[in-house]
Coordinates of C-alpha atoms and ligand atoms in Angstrom, one line a residue:
M1 CA 0.0 0.0 0.0
A2 CA 1.6 3.3 -1.1
K3 CA 2.4 5.5 1.9
I4 CA 0.0 8.5 2.1
D5 CA 1.9 11.7 2.0
P6 CA 0.4 13.7 4.9
F7 CA 1.3 17.0 3.2
T8 CA -0.8 16.4 0.1
P9 CA -3.4 19.2 -0.2
T10 CA -7.1 18.7 -0.8
A11 CA -9.9 21.1 -1.7
A12 CA -10.8 21.0 2.0
D13 CA -7.7 23.0 2.7
K14 CA -9.2 26.0 0.8
F15 CA -6.0 26.8 -1.0
T16 CA -6.6 29.3 -3.8
F17 CA -4.5 31.0 -6.5
G18 CA -5.1 34.1 -8.6
L19 CA -5.1 33.7 -12.4
W20 CA -2.4 36.4 -12.3
T21 CA -0.2 34.3 -10.0
V22 CA 0.5 31.0 -11.8
G23 CA -0.3 32.8 -15.0
K24 CA 2.4 35.3 -14.5
T25 CA 4.7 35.3 -17.6
G26 CA 7.8 36.1 -15.6
S27 CA 8.3 39.7 -16.6
D28 CA 9.7 42.2 -14.2
P29 CA 10.6 45.9 -14.3
F30 CA 13.8 45.0 -16.1
G31 CA 12.7 42.3 -18.5
G32 CA 9.8 41.1 -20.5
D33 CA 7.9 37.8 -20.7
V34 CA 9.9 34.6 -20.3
R35 CA 6.8 32.3 -20.4
E36 CA 4.1 32.3 -23.0
Q37 CA 0.8 34.0 -22.0
L38 CA -1.8 31.3 -21.1
T39 CA -5.5 31.7 -21.4
P40 CA -7.6 31.7 -18.2
A41 CA -8.8 28.2 -19.1
Q42 CA -5.2 27.0 -19.6
I43 CA -4.3 28.5 -16.2
V44 CA -7.1 26.6 -14.6
D45 CA -5.9 23.4 -16.2
L46 CA -2.4 24.1 -14.9
L47 CA -3.9 24.4 -11.4
G48 CA -5.7 21.1 -11.9
K49 CA -2.4 19.5 -12.7
A50 CA -0.9 20.8 -9.4
G51 CA -3.7 18.9 -7.6
G52 CA -5.5 19.8 -4.3
V53 CA -6.4 23.4 -5.3
H54 CA -9.7 24.6 -4.0
G55 CA -10.3 27.7 -6.2
V56 CA -9.0 30.4 -8.5
N57 CA -9.5 34.1 -8.2
F58 CA -9.3 36.9 -10.7
H59 CA -9.1 40.6 -11.4
D60 CA -11.7 41.6 -14.0
N61 CA -9.0 42.0 -16.6
D62 CA -7.1 38.8 -15.8
L63 CA -10.2 37.1 -17.2
I64 CA -11.6 39.6 -19.7
P65 CA -9.0 41.9 -21.4
I66 CA -10.0 45.6 -20.9
D67 CA -10.5 46.0 -24.7
A68 CA -12.2 42.7 -25.4
S69 CA -15.4 42.7 -27.6
D70 CA -18.6 41.2 -26.1
T71 CA -18.1 38.2 -28.4
E72 CA -14.6 37.6 -27.2
A73 CA -15.7 38.1 -23.6
A74 CA -18.5 35.5 -24.0
Q75 CA -16.1 33.0 -25.5
I76 CA -13.5 33.5 -22.7
K77 CA -16.1 33.1 -20.0
K78 CA -17.5 29.9 -21.7
D79 CA -14.0 28.4 -21.9
F80 CA -13.2 29.5 -18.3
R81 CA -16.4 28.0 -17.0
A82 CA -15.7 24.7 -18.7
A83 CA -12.2 24.6 -17.3
L84 CA -13.5 25.3 -13.8
R85 CA -15.9 22.4 -14.2
R86 CA -13.4 19.8 -15.5
N87 CA -10.9 20.8 -12.7
K88 CA -13.6 21.1 -10.0
L89 CA -12.4 24.6 -9.0
K90 CA -14.4 27.3 -7.4
V91 CA -14.1 31.1 -7.7
P92 CA -14.2 32.3 -4.0
M93 CA -12.8 35.8 -4.6
A94 CA -12.8 38.5 -7.3
T95 CA -11.3 41.9 -7.5
T96 CA -10.8 44.9 -9.9
N97 CA -7.7 45.9 -11.7
L98 CA -7.5 49.5 -10.8
F99 CA -3.8 49.8 -11.4
S100 CA -2.6 48.6 -14.8
D101 CA -4.4 50.9 -17.3
P102 CA -2.8 54.3 -17.8
V103 CA -6.1 56.0 -16.7
F104 CA -5.2 54.9 -13.1
K105 CA -1.6 56.2 -13.3
D106 CA -2.4 58.6 -10.4
G107 CA -4.8 56.4 -8.6
A108 CA -8.4 55.3 -8.8
F109 CA -10.8 56.1 -5.9
T110 CA -8.4 58.8 -4.6
N111 CA -7.6 60.3 -8.0
N112 CA -7.6 64.1 -8.2
D113 CA -10.0 63.8 -11.2
A114 CA -13.6 63.3 -10.4
E115 CA -14.2 61.6 -13.8
I116 CA -11.5 59.0 -13.1
R117 CA -12.9 58.4 -9.6
A118 CA -16.3 57.8 -11.2
Y119 CA -14.8 55.5 -13.8
A120 CA -13.0 53.5 -11.1
I121 CA -16.3 53.0 -9.3
Q122 CA -18.1 52.1 -12.5
K123 CA -15.4 49.6 -13.4
T124 CA -15.6 48.0 -10.0
M125 CA -19.4 47.7 -10.2
K126 CA -19.0 45.8 -13.5
A127 CA -16.2 43.7 -12.0
M128 CA -18.4 42.8 -9.0
T129 CA -21.0 41.6 -11.4
L130 CA -18.5 39.5 -13.3
G131 CA -17.2 38.0 -10.0
K132 CA -20.8 37.2 -9.0
E133 CA -21.3 35.4 -12.3
F134 CA -18.7 32.9 -11.1
G135 CA -19.9 32.7 -7.5
A136 CA -17.3 34.9 -5.8
S137 CA -18.3 35.8 -2.2
T138 CA -15.3 37.9 -1.2
Y139 CA -14.4 41.1 -3.0
V140 CA -10.8 42.4 -2.5
F141 CA -9.7 46.0 -2.8
W142 CA -6.0 46.5 -3.2
G143 CA -5.3 50.2 -3.8
G144 CA -2.3 49.6 -6.0
R145 CA -2.1 53.2 -7.3
E146 CA -3.7 55.0 -4.3
G147 CA -0.8 57.1 -3.1
T148 CA 1.8 59.7 -4.2
E149 CA 5.4 60.2 -5.1
S150 CA 5.0 63.9 -4.0
D151 CA 2.6 65.0 -1.3
A152 CA 2.4 68.3 -3.1
T153 CA 0.0 66.5 -5.5
K154 CA -2.7 65.3 -3.1
D155 CA -4.6 66.1 0.0
S156 CA -4.1 63.0 2.2
V157 CA -7.2 63.7 4.3
L158 CA -9.3 64.1 1.1
A159 CA -7.8 60.8 0.0
V160 CA -9.3 59.0 3.0
K161 CA -12.6 60.6 2.4
R162 CA -12.7 59.7 -1.3
F163 CA -11.8 56.1 -0.6
R164 CA -14.5 55.9 2.1
E165 CA -17.0 57.5 -0.4
A166 CA -16.2 54.9 -3.0
I167 CA -16.5 52.0 -0.6
D168 CA -19.7 53.2 0.9
F169 CA -21.2 53.5 -2.6
L170 CA -20.0 50.0 -3.6
C171 CA -21.3 48.5 -0.3
E172 CA -24.7 50.0 -1.1
Y173 CA -24.4 48.6 -4.7
S174 CA -23.7 45.1 -3.5
I175 CA -26.7 45.3 -1.1
S176 CA -29.0 46.8 -3.7
E177 CA -28.0 44.1 -6.3
K178 CA -28.2 41.4 -3.6
M179 CA -24.7 40.3 -4.3
G180 CA -23.9 39.4 -0.7
Y181 CA -20.2 40.3 -1.0
K182 CA -17.9 40.7 1.9
F183 CA -15.3 43.4 1.1
A184 CA -11.7 42.7 2.1
F185 CA -9.2 45.6 2.0
E186 CA -5.5 44.8 1.3
A187 CA -2.8 47.2 2.5
K188 CA 0.7 47.8 1.1
P189 CA 3.3 50.4 2.2
N190 CA 4.6 51.3 -1.3
E191 CA 5.2 49.9 -4.8
P192 CA 4.0 50.8 -7.4
R193 CA 3.5 54.2 -5.7
G194 CA 6.3 55.8 -3.8
D195 CA 4.0 55.9 -0.8
M196 CA 0.6 54.2 -0.7
Y197 CA -2.4 55.3 1.3
F198 CA -3.6 52.8 3.9
S199 CA -0.1 51.4 4.1
V200 CA -0.6 48.6 6.7
T201 CA -3.5 46.3 7.7
G202 CA -4.1 48.4 10.8
S203 CA -4.9 51.5 8.6
Y204 CA -7.9 49.6 7.2
L205 CA -8.9 48.3 10.6
A206 CA -9.0 51.9 11.7
L207 CA -11.1 53.0 8.7
I208 CA -13.7 50.2 8.8
P209 CA -15.7 51.5 11.9
S210 CA -16.2 54.8 10.0
L211 CA -17.8 53.2 7.0
K212 CA -21.6 53.1 6.4
H213 CA -21.5 49.2 6.4
P214 CA -18.6 48.1 8.6
D215 CA -20.2 44.7 9.1
M216 CA -19.6 43.7 5.5
C217 CA -16.0 45.1 5.5
G218 CA -12.8 43.3 6.7
V219 CA -9.2 42.9 5.6
N220 CA -7.0 40.8 3.3
P221 CA -3.5 41.1 4.8
E222 CA -0.6 39.9 2.6
F223 CA 2.5 38.4 4.2
A224 CA 4.9 40.3 1.8
H225 CA 3.4 43.7 2.4
E226 CA 4.0 44.3 6.1
T227 CA 7.2 42.2 5.9
M228 CA 8.7 44.4 3.2
A229 CA 8.2 47.3 5.6
G230 CA 10.1 45.4 8.3
L231 CA 7.0 44.8 10.4
N232 CA 5.7 41.6 12.1
F233 CA 2.9 40.4 9.7
T234 CA 1.5 38.0 12.2
H235 CA 0.8 40.8 14.7
H236 CA -1.3 42.6 12.1
V237 CA -3.2 39.4 11.3
A238 CA -3.7 38.8 15.0
Q239 CA -5.4 42.2 15.4
A240 CA -7.6 41.5 12.4
L241 CA -8.6 38.1 13.8
E242 CA -9.3 39.6 17.3
M243 CA -11.6 42.1 15.7
G244 CA -13.4 39.4 13.6
K245 CA -12.1 41.2 10.4
L246 CA -9.8 38.6 8.9
F247 CA -12.0 38.0 5.8
H248 CA -9.3 36.7 3.5
I249 CA -5.5 36.3 3.5
D250 CA -2.7 36.5 0.8
L251 CA 0.1 34.1 1.5
N252 CA 3.6 34.4 0.1
D253 CA 7.1 35.1 1.3
Q254 CA 9.5 38.0 1.2
V255 CA 12.9 39.2 2.3
P256 CA 12.3 42.1 4.7
G257 CA 13.2 45.6 3.3
R258 CA 13.1 44.5 -0.3
Y259 CA 10.6 45.2 -3.1
D260 CA 7.5 43.1 -3.1
Q261 CA 9.0 39.7 -4.1
D262 CA 5.8 37.6 -3.9
F263 CA 7.9 34.5 -3.3
R264 CA 6.5 30.9 -2.8
F265 CA 5.0 30.6 0.7
A266 CA 7.5 29.7 3.4
S267 CA 10.5 29.8 0.9
V268 CA 12.3 32.4 3.0
N269 CA 11.1 33.1 6.5
Y270 CA 10.3 29.6 7.9
K271 CA 10.0 30.9 11.5
A272 CA 7.8 33.9 10.6
N273 CA 5.6 31.7 8.5
F274 CA 5.4 29.1 11.2
F275 CA 4.1 31.6 13.7
L276 CA 1.6 32.8 11.1
V277 CA 0.3 29.2 10.5
K278 CA 0.2 28.7 14.3
L279 CA -2.0 31.8 14.7
L280 CA -4.3 30.7 11.9
T281 CA -4.5 27.2 13.3
D282 CA -4.8 28.1 17.0
Y283 CA -7.6 30.6 16.2
K284 CA -9.3 28.3 13.7
Y285 CA -9.2 30.6 10.7
K286 CA -11.8 29.1 8.3
G287 CA -11.3 31.4 5.3
M288 CA -9.6 31.0 2.0
K289 CA -5.8 30.6 2.0
H290 CA -4.8 32.5 -1.2
F291 CA -1.3 32.3 -2.6
D292 CA -0.7 35.7 -4.0
S293 CA 2.8 34.9 -5.3
H294 CA 4.5 33.7 -8.4
A295 CA 7.3 31.4 -9.6
Y296 CA 10.8 32.6 -10.3
R297 CA 11.5 34.3 -13.7
Q298 CA 13.7 31.3 -14.5
S299 CA 10.9 28.8 -14.2
D300 CA 9.0 27.1 -17.1
Y301 CA 5.4 26.1 -16.6
G302 CA 6.5 22.7 -15.3
D303 CA 8.3 24.5 -12.6
V304 CA 5.3 26.8 -12.0
I305 CA 3.3 23.7 -11.1
E306 CA 6.1 22.8 -8.7
F307 CA 5.8 26.4 -7.3
A308 CA 2.0 25.9 -6.7
K309 CA 2.5 22.4 -5.2
G310 CA 5.3 23.7 -3.0
S311 CA 3.2 26.6 -1.7
M312 CA 0.4 24.3 -0.5
R313 CA 2.8 21.7 0.8
N314 CA 4.8 24.2 2.8
F315 CA 1.6 25.4 4.5
K316 CA 0.7 21.8 5.4
I317 CA 4.2 21.0 6.6
L318 CA 4.0 24.0 8.9
E319 CA 0.6 22.9 10.1
H320 CA 2.3 19.6 11.1
K321 CA 5.0 21.6 12.9
V322 CA 2.2 23.5 14.8
A323 CA 0.7 20.2 15.9
Q324 CA 4.2 19.1 17.1
F325 CA 4.7 22.4 18.9
N326 CA 1.3 22.0 20.6
A327 CA 2.1 18.4 21.6
D328 CA 5.7 19.1 22.8
K329 CA 5.7 18.5 26.5
K330 CA 8.8 20.6 27.2
I331 CA 7.6 23.6 25.2
Q332 CA 4.1 23.4 26.7
A333 CA 5.6 23.2 30.2
L334 CA 7.6 26.3 29.6
L335 CA 4.6 28.1 28.1
K336 CA 2.6 27.2 31.3
D337 CA 5.4 28.5 33.5
I338 CA 5.6 31.9 31.7
D339 CA 1.9 32.4 31.7
R340 CA 1.7 33.8 35.3
T341 CA -2.0 34.1 36.4
N342 CA -3.4 35.8 39.5
A343 CA -7.2 35.3 39.7
K344 CA -7.6 37.9 42.5
L345 CA -5.8 40.7 40.6
S346 CA -7.3 39.8 37.2
K347 CA -10.8 40.1 38.8
L348 CA -9.9 43.6 39.9
T349 CA -8.6 44.9 36.5
R350 CA -11.2 43.1 34.4
K351 CA -14.0 45.5 35.4
F352 CA -13.7 49.0 36.8
T353 CA -15.5 49.7 40.0
K354 CA -14.6 52.1 42.8
T355 CA -14.1 49.2 45.1
N356 CA -11.8 47.4 42.6
A357 CA -9.8 50.7 42.1
K358 CA -9.4 51.1 45.8
A359 CA -8.3 47.4 46.2
L360 CA -5.8 47.8 43.3
L361 CA -4.3 50.9 44.8
A362 CA -3.9 49.1 48.1
A363 CA -2.4 45.9 46.5
D364 CA 1.1 45.0 47.7
L365 CA 3.0 44.7 44.4
D366 CA 6.8 44.6 44.8
R367 CA 8.3 45.6 41.5
V368 CA 11.8 44.2 42.5
K369 CA 10.3 40.8 43.3
L370 CA 8.2 40.9 40.1
A371 CA 11.2 41.7 38.0
A372 CA 13.2 38.8 39.4
K373 CA 10.8 36.2 38.1
P374 CA 12.7 33.9 35.6
M375 CA 11.7 34.1 31.9
P376 CA 13.3 31.1 30.0
Y377 CA 12.8 32.6 26.6
E378 CA 16.1 31.5 25.2
E379 CA 15.4 27.9 26.1
L380 CA 11.8 28.2 24.7
D381 CA 12.9 29.8 21.4
Q382 CA 15.8 27.3 21.0
L383 CA 13.2 24.5 21.3
V384 CA 11.1 26.1 18.6
G385 CA 14.1 26.4 16.4
E386 CA 15.1 22.8 16.9
L387 CA 11.5 21.7 16.1
L388 CA 11.6 23.8 12.9
M389 CA 15.0 22.5 12.0
G390 CA 13.8 19.0 12.3
V391 CA 16.0 17.8 15.2
R392 CA 13.2 17.7 17.8
Ligands
LIG1 C1 -1.2 42.6 -4.8 O1 -0.7 41.9 -3.7 C2 -2.7 42.5 -4.9 C3 -3.2 42.2 -6.3 O2 -2.4 41.0 -6.7 C4 -4.6 41.8 -6.1 O3 -5.4 42.9 -6.4 C5 -4.7 41.5 -4.6 C6 -5.5 40.3 -4.4 O4 -4.8 39.2 -3.9 N1 -3.4 41.5 -4.1
LIG2 MN1 2.3 41.4 -3.2
LIG3 MN1 -2.2 40.5 -2.7

């Protein structure tokens, strides 16, 4: 009996890829295509070959070129639908390309030109309908061009107001058309703009309560985006989770402080990716796990399939490491030791009352004694390292 590989993905893992990820032709700012342009149907077949993929996502123009005729669009959709069927793939998420066409060279929803802002909203409405045609339930907004190179060119307060106005309108549109979308906002600090508005996930978490329909709005954090700014991505995801706003997540990898590399998941920062998978596992994240990443420029499509397989496999390997961590007696003993509870004091600080305040002020808390408590963090982190390096 062949040994079952425990890291083989299945549709139940909810791994998804964008058409633009495995379909990327390997171009970069310093070189053109190195792989032929596949059709959406061919990209879906390629994902079928990788095996275990749950779904595929698209920007409107990944599927339907911006200048396609109605006849061409109909044929593309027909072929795409057939490919989805034969590969048993779903379309959980859709989004709008508001960053490639020259019209968006200075932004979309935050553009200085009211006509371009209106066109961006109109284009998004049509893209939302297209996504609905294929069953998408999450709608992502990545403000690729919302930002500046010179702050002389835009009023940054007005930018926030204009973004909010567009989202409030589009929430109403989704409601009025009974689309049932959940909106997920994706932050990025820079690239392609010198500085992008809403630069980190927390920026959107701060905006959401000010929207007309905060209930249908959440975030779509991307590992590379906080990481490229030298921040701890897992902390941003934790805050989104804690607020019930982690509606979607973009997984990839990235060398901190570099341009957005969109590397294969867990191909660089094993430890950072481990703690992300631990957070998602421990807090039972049930959403899609979307790999917004692409293969190296040197890869052919055979290697692109390996990229897709490796992305999913790495996630499942890290899930296995999380299970090992949670079952490791020594690690768990140390975690128990450093988690210092005091029921009496916690009762006081959990809810303010005059009595509690009086009791807290009177409490005998000796800072010297408190500071002397041991914190075996080197021992704990070494154990995690040894677990990840496969010697524990
Ligand atoms: C970049 O990380 C952005 C675009 O790829 C897309 O709009 C969004 C959805 O994953 N991420
Ligand atoms: Mn990215
Ligand atoms: Mn992304």
